[in-house]
PDB file of C-alpha atoms in Angstrom:
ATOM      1  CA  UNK A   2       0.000   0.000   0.000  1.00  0.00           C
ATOM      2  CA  UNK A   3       1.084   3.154  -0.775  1.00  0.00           C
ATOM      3  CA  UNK A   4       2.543   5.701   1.810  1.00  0.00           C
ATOM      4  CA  UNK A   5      -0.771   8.039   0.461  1.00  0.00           C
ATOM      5  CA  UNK A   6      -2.955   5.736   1.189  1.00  0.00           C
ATOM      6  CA  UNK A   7      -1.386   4.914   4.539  1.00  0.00           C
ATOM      7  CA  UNK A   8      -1.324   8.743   5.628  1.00  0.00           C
ATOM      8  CA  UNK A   9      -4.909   8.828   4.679  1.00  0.00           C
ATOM      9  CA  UNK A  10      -5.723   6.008   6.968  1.00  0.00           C
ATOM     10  CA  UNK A  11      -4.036   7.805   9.762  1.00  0.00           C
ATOM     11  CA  UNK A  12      -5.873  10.871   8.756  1.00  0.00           C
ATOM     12  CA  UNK A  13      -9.081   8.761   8.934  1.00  0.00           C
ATOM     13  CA  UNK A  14      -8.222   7.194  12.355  1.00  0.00           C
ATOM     14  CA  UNK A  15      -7.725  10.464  13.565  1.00  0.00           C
ATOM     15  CA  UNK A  16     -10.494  11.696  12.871  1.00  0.00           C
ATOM     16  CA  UNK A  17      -9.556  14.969  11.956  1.00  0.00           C
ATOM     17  CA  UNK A  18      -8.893  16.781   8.491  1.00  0.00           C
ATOM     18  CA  UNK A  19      -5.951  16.680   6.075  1.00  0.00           C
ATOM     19  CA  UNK A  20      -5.689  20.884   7.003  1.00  0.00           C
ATOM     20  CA  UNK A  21      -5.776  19.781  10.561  1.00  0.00           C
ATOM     21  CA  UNK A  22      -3.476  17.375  10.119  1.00  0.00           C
ATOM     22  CA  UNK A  23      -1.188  19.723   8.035  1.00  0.00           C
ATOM     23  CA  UNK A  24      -1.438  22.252  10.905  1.00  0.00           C
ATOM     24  CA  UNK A  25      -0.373  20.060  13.097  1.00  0.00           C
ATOM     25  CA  UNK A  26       2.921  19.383  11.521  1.00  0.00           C
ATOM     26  CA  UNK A  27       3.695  23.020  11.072  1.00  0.00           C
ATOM     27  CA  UNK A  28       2.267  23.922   7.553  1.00  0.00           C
ATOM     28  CA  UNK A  29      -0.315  26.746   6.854  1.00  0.00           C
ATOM     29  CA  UNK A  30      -1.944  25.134   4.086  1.00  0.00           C
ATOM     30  CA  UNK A  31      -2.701  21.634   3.251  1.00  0.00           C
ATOM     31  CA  UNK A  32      -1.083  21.729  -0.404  1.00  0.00           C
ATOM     32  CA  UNK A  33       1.695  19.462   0.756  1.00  0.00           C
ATOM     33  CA  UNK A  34      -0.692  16.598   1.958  1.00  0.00           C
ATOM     34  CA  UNK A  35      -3.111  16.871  -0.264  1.00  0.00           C
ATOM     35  CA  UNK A  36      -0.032  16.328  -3.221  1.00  0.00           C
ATOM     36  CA  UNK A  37       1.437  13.361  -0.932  1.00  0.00           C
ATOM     37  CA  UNK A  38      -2.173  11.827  -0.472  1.00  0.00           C
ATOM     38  CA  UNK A  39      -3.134  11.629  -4.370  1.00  0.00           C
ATOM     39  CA  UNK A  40       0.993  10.813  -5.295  1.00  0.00           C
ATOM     40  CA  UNK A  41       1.769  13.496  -6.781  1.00  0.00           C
ATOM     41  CA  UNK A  42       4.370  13.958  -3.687  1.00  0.00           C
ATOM     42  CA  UNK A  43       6.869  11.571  -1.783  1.00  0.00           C
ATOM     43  CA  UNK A  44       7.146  12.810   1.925  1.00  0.00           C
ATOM     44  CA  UNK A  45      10.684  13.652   2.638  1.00  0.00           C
ATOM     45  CA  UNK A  46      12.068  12.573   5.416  1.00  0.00           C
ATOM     46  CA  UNK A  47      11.664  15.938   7.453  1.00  0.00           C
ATOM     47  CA  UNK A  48       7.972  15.237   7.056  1.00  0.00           C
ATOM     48  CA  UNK A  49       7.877  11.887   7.830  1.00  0.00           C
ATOM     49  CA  UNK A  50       9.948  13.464  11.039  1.00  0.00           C
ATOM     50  CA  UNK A  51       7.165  15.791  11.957  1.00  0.00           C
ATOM     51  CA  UNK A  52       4.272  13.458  11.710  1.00  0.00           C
ATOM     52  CA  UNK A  53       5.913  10.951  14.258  1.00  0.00           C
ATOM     53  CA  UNK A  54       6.772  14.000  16.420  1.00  0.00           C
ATOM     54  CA  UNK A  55       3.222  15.198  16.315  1.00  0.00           C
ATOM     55  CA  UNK A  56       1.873  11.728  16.991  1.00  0.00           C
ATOM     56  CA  UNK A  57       3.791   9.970  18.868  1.00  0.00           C
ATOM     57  CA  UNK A  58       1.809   6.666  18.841  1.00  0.00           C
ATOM     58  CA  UNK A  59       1.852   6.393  15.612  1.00  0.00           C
ATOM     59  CA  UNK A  60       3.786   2.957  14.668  1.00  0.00           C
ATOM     60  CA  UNK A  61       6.863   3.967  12.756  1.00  0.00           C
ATOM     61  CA  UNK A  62       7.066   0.629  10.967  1.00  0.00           C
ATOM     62  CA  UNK A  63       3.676   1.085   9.666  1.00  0.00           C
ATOM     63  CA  UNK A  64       3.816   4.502   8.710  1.00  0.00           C
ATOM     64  CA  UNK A  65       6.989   3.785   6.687  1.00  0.00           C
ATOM     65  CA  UNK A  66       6.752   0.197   5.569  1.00  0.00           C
ATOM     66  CA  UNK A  67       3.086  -0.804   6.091  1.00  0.00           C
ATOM     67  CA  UNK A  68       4.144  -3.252   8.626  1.00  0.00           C
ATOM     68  CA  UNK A  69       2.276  -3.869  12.109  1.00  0.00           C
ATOM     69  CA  UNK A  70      -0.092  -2.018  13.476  1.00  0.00           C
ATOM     70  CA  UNK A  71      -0.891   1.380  12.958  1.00  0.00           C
ATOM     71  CA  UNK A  72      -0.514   2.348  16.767  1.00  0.00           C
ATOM     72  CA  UNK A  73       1.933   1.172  18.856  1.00  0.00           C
ATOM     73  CA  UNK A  74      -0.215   1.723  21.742  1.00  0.00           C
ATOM     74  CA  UNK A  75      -4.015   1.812  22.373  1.00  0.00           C
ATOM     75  CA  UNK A  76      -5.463   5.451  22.973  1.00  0.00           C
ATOM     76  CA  UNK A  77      -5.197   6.397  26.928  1.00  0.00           C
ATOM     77  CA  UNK A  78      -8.786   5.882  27.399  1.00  0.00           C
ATOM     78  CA  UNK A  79     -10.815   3.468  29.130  1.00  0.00           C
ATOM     79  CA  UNK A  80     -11.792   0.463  27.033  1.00  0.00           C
ATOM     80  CA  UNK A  81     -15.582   1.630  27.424  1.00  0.00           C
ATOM     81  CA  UNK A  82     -14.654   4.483  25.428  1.00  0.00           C
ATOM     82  CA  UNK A  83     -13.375   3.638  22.385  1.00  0.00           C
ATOM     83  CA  UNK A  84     -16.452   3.473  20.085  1.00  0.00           C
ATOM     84  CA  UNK A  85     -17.695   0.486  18.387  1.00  0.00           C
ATOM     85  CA  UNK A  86     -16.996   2.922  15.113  1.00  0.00           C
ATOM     86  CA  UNK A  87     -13.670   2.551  16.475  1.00  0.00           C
ATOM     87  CA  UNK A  88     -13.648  -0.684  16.956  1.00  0.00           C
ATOM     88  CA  UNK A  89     -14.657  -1.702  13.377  1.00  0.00           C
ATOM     89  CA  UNK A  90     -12.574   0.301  11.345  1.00  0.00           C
ATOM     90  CA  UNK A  91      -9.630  -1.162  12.672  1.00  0.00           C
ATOM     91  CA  UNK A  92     -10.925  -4.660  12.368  1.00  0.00           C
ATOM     92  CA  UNK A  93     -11.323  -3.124   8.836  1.00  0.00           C
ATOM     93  CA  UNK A  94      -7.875  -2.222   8.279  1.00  0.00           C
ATOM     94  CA  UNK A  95      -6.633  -5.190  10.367  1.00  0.00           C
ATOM     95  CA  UNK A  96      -9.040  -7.564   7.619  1.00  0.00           C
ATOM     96  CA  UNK A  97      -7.040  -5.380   4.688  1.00  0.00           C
ATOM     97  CA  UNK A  98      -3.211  -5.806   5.858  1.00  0.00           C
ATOM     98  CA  UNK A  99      -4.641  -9.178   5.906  1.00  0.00           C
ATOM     99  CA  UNK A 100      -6.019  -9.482   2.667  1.00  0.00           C
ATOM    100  CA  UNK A 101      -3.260  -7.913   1.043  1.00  0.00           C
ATOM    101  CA  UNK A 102      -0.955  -9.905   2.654  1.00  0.00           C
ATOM    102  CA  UNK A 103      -2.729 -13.049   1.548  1.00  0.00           C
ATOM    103  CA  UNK A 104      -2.734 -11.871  -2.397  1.00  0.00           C
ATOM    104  CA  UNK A 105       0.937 -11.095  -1.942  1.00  0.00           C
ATOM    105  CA  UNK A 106       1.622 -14.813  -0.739  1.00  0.00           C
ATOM    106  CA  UNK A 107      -0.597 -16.170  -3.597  1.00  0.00           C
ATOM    107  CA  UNK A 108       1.794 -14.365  -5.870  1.00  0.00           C
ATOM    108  CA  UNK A 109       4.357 -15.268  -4.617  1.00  0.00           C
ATOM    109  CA  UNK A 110       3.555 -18.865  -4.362  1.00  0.00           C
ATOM    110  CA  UNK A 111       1.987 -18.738  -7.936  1.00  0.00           C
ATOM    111  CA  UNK A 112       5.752 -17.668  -9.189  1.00  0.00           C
ATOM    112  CA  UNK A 113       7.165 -20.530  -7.571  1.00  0.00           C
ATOM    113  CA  UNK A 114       5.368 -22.668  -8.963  1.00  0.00           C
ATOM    114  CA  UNK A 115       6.073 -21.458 -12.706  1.00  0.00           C
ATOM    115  CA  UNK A 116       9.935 -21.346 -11.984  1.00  0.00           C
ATOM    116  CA  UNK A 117       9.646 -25.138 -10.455  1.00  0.00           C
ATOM    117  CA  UNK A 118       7.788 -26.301 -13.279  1.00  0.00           C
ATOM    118  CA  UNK A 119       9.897 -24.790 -15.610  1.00  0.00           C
ATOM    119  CA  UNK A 120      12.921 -26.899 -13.984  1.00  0.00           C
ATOM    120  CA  UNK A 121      11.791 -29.916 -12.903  1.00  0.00           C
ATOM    121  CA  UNK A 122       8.591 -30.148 -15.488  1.00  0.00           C
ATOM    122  CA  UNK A 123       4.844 -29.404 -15.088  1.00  0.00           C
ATOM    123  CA  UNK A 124       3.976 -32.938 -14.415  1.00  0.00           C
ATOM    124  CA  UNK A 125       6.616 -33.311 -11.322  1.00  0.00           C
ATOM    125  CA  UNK A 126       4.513 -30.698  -9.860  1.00  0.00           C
ATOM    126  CA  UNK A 127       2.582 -31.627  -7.613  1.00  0.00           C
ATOM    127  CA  UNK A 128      -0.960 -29.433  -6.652  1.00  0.00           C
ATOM    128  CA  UNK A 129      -1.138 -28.525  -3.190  1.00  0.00           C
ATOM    129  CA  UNK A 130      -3.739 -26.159  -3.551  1.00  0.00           C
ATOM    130  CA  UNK A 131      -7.317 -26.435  -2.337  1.00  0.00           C
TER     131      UNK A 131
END
């Protein structure tokens, strides 16, 4: 997924908007994220800087590689108060990673299975699949 698409997410989790968001890492306009969010813009690194500075939670690994989660702690609230809104649009994003995750394996395996049938022969093969 692309780093757009991620910082939307964020944006989305936040529930706030992208000029919010820009404010919050020090920019008077939102031209910058709106260009990074659509891909017309990789963040440089001073960017990516701010928006880890500005929220702190937010799981570096995800924001930068799309790996884990994207908090690296739950909010300080009680458990009572994080929504069930809440609550299913992470099981939403959780069910994504996943589902991207699975198409990427499928790939991969899918390659495999060309480059070991172009070795040992298609009918040495065998199926595994379900």
């Amino acid at each position: 997924m692309p780093i757009g698409a991620r910082l939307q997410q964020l944006i989305d989790a936040l529930d706030i908007s992208v000029l919010e968001f820009a404010r919050q890492l020090g920019e008077k306009r939102g031209e910058k994220v709106y260009h990074i969010l659509h891909g017309r813009l990789k963040p440089r690194y001073e960017t990516l800087e701010k928006i880890l500075s500005a929220y702190p939670t937010v799981n570096a690994d995800w924001l930068l590689r799309g790996e884990g989660l994207m908090f690296r702690t739950l909010p300080q609230t009680p458990l009572a108060a994080i929504t069930l809104d809440d609550r299913l649009r992470n099981m939403e994003f959780l069910l994504f990673q996943l589902n991207e995750r699975v198409a990427l394996l499928q790939q991969t395996n899918d390659l495999l299975r060309q480059e070991l049938e172009e070795v040992v022969g298609p009918k040495k093969v065998i199926s595994l699949s379900t």
